[in-house]
C-alpha atoms as a printed R data frame, in Angstrom:
    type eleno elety resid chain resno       x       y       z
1   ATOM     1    CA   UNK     A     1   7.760 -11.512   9.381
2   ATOM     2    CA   UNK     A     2   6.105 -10.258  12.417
3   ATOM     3    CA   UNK     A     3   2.080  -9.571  12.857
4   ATOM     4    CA   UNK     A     4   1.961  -7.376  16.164
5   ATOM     5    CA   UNK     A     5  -1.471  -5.563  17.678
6   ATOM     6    CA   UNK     A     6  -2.121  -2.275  18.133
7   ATOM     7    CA   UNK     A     7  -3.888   0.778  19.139
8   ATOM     8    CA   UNK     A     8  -5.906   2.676  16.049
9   ATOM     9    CA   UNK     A     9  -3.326   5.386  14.616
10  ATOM    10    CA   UNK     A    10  -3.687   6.359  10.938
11  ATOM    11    CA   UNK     A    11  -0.890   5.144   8.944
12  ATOM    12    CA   UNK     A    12  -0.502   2.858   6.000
13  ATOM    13    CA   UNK     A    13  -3.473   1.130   6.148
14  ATOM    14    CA   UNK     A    14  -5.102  -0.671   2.763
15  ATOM    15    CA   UNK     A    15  -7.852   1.909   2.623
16  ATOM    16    CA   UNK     A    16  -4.302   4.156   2.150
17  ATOM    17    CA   UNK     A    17  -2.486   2.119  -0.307
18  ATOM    18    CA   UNK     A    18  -5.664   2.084  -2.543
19  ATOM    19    CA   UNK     A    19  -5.356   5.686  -3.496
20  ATOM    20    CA   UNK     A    20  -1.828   6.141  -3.718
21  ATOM    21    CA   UNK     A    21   0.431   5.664  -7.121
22  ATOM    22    CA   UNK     A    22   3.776   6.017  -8.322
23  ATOM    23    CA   UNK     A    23   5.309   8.679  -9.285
24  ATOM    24    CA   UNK     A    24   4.210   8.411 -13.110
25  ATOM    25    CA   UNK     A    25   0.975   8.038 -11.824
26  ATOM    26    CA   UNK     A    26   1.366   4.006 -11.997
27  ATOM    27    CA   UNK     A    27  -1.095   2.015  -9.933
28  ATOM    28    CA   UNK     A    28  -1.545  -0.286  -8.163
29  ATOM    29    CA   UNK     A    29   1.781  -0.235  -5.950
30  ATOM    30    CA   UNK     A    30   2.843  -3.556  -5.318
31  ATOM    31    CA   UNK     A    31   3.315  -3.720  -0.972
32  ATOM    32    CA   UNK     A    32   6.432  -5.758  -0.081
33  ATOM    33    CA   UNK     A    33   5.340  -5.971   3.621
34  ATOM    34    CA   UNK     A    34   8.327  -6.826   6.481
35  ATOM    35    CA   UNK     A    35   5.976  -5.696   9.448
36  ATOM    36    CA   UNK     A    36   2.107  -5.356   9.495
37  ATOM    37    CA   UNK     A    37   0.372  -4.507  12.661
38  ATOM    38    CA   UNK     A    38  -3.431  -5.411  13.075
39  ATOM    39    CA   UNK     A    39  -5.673  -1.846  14.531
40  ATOM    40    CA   UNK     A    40  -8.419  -2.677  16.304
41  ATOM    41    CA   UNK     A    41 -11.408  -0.611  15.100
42  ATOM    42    CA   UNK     A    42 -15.371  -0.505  15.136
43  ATOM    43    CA   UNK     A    43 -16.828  -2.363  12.943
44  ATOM    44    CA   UNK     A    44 -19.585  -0.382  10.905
45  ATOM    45    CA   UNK     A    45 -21.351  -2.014   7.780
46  ATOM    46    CA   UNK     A    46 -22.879   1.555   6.563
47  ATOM    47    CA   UNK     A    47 -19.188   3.035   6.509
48  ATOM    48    CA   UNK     A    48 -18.119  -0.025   4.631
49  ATOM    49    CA   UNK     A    49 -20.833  -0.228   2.391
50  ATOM    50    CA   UNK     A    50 -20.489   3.467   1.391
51  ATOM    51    CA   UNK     A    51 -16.364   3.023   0.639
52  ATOM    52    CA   UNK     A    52 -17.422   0.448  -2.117
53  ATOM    53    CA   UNK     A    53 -18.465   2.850  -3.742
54  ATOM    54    CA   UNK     A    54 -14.781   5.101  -3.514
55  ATOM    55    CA   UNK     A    55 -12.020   2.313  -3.639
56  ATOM    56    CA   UNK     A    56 -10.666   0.772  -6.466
57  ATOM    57    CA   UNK     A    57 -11.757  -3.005  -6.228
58  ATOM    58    CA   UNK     A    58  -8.606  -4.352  -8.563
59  ATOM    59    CA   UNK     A    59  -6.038  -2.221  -6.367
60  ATOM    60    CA   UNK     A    60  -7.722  -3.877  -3.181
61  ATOM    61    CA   UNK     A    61  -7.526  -6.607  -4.639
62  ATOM    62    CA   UNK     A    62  -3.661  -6.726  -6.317
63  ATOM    63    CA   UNK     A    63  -3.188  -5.398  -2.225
64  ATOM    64    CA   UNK     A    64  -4.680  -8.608  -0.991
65  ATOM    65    CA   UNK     A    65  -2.613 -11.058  -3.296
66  ATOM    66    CA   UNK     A    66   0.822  -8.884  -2.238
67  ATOM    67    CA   UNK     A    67  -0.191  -9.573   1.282
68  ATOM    68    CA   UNK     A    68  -1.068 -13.380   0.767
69  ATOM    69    CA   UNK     A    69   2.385 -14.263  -0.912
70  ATOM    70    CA   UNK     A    70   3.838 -12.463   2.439
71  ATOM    71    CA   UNK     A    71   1.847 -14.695   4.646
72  ATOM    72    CA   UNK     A    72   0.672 -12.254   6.423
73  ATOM    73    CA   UNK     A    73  -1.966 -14.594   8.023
74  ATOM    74    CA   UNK     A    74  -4.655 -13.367   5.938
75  ATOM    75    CA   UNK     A    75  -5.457 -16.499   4.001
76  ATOM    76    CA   UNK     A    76  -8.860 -17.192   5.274
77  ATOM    77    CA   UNK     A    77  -9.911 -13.571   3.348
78  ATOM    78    CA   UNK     A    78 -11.550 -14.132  -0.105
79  ATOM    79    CA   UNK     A    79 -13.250 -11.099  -1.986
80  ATOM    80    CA   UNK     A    80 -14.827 -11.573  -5.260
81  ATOM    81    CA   UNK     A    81 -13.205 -10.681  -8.833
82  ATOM    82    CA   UNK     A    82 -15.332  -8.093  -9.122
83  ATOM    83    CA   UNK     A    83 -16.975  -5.522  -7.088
84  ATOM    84    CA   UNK     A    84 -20.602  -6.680  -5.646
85  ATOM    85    CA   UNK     A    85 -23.169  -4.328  -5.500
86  ATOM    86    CA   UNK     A    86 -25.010  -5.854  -2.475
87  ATOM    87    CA   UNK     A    87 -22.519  -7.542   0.417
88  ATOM    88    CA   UNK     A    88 -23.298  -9.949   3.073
89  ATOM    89    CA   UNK     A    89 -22.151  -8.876   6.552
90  ATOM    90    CA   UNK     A    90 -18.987 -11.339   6.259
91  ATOM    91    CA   UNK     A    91 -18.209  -9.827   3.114
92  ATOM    92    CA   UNK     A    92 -18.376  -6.547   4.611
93  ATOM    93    CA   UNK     A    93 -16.564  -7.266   8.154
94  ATOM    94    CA   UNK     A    94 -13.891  -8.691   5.798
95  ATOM    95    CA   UNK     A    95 -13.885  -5.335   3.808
96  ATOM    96    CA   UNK     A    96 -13.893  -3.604   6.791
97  ATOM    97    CA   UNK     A    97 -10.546  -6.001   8.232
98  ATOM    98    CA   UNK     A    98  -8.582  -5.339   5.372
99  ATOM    99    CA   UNK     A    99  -9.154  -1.592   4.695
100 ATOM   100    CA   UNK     A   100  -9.093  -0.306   8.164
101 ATOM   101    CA   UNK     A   101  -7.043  -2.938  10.268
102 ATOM   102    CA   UNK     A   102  -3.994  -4.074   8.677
103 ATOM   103    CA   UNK     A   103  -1.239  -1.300   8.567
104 ATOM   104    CA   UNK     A   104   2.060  -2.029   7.126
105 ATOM   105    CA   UNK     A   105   4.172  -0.506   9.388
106 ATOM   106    CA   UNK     A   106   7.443  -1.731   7.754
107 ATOM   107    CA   UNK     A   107   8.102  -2.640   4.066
108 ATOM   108    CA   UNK     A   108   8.349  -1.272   0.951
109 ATOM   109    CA   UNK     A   109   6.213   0.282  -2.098
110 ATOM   110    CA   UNK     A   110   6.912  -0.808  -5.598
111 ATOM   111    CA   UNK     A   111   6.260   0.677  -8.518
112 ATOM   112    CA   UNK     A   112   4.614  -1.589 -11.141
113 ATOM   113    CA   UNK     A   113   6.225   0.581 -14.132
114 ATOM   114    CA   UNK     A   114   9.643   1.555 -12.789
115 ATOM   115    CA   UNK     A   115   9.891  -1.084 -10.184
116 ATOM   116    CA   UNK     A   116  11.125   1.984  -7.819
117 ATOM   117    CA   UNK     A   117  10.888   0.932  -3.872
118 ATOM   118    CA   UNK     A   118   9.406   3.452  -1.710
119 ATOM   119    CA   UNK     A   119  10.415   2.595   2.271
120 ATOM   120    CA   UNK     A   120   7.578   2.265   4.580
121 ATOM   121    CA   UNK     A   121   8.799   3.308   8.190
122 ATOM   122    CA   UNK     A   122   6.872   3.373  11.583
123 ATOM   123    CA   UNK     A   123   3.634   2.728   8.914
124 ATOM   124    CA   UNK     A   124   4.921   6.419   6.929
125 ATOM   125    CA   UNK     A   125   5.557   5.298   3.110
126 ATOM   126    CA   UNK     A   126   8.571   7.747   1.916
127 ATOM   127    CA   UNK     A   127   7.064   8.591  -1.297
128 ATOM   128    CA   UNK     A   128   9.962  10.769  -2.753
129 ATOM   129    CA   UNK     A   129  12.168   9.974  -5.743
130 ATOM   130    CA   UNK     A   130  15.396   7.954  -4.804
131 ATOM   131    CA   UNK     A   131  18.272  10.755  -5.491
132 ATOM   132    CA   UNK     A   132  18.844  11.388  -9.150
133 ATOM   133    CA   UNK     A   133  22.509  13.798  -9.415
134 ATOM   134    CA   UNK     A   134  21.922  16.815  -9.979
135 ATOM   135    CA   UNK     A   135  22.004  18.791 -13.100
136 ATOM   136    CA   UNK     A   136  25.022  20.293 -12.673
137 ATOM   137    CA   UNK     A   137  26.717  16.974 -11.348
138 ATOM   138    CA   UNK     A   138  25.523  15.587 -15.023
139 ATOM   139    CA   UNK     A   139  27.263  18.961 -16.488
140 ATOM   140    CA   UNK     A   140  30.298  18.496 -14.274
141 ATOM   141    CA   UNK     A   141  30.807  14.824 -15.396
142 ATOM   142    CA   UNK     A   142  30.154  15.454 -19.217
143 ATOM   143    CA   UNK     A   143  32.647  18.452 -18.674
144 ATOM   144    CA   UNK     A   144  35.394  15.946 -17.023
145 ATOM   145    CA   UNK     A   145  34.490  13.396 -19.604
146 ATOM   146    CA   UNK     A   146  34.987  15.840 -22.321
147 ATOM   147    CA   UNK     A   147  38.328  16.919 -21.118
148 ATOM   148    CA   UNK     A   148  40.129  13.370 -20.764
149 ATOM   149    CA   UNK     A   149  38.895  12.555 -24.618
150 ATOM   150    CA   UNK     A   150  40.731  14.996 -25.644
């Protein structure tokens, strides 16, 4: 597992994963991170303060624990079990860390449901279906399976 820095670039970031589900509409995605890269970015308490109110505080915080188990070198991060209405500056530059500067830039996406992986690549989660056969492959093999019965 490798932390590396980098220059800002929108990618999978947190802020990212939080509004992102599965293809049944599952949530949260569990994040099976190989590579994260840390973004440098400005630190603004208003902008963090107003995203309370637009992420979802148990996916942020299901992304947290995913991240932890990967040792990630987060450990020293702590957020409350429930969302706070009012946050101390700490509270917020921690918010502000773990929405806008960790990027998984390698890993996977797992669906809580369907335990599907989705690939993450150069921070880009692939977020179509693994390949299913076709319909007429399923037609073509119920035709050949048909004919050798009989």
């Amino acid at each position: 597992f490798r932390i590396l820095p980098r220059t800002v670039t929108w990618k999978m970031r947190l802020i990212t994963h939080n509004i992102m589900c599965g293809p049944d509409g599952s949530y949260p995605l569990k994040i099976i991170p190989v590579t994260v890269e840390i973004l440098e970015s400005e630190f603004d308490a208003e902008y963090v303060q107003r995203l309370l109110t637009k992420i979802d505080w148990a996916g942020l915080l299901s992304a947290l624990k995913d991240l932890k188990e990967a040792n990630v070198g987060i450990d020293d991060i702590t957020l409350p079990d429930q969302i706070p209405t009012e946050c101390d500056e700490a509270t917020l530059k921690s918010l502000h860390y773990l929405l806008n500067e960790i990027k998984v830039a390698e890993g996977e996406l797992e669906c809580p449901k369907t335990h599907t992986k989705f690939t993450i690549k150069k921070g880009i989660p692939n977020m179509t279906a693994p390949h299913q056969p076709a319909e007429e492959d399923s037609v073509d093999q119920d035709t050949t399976e048909m004919e050798a019965a009989q």
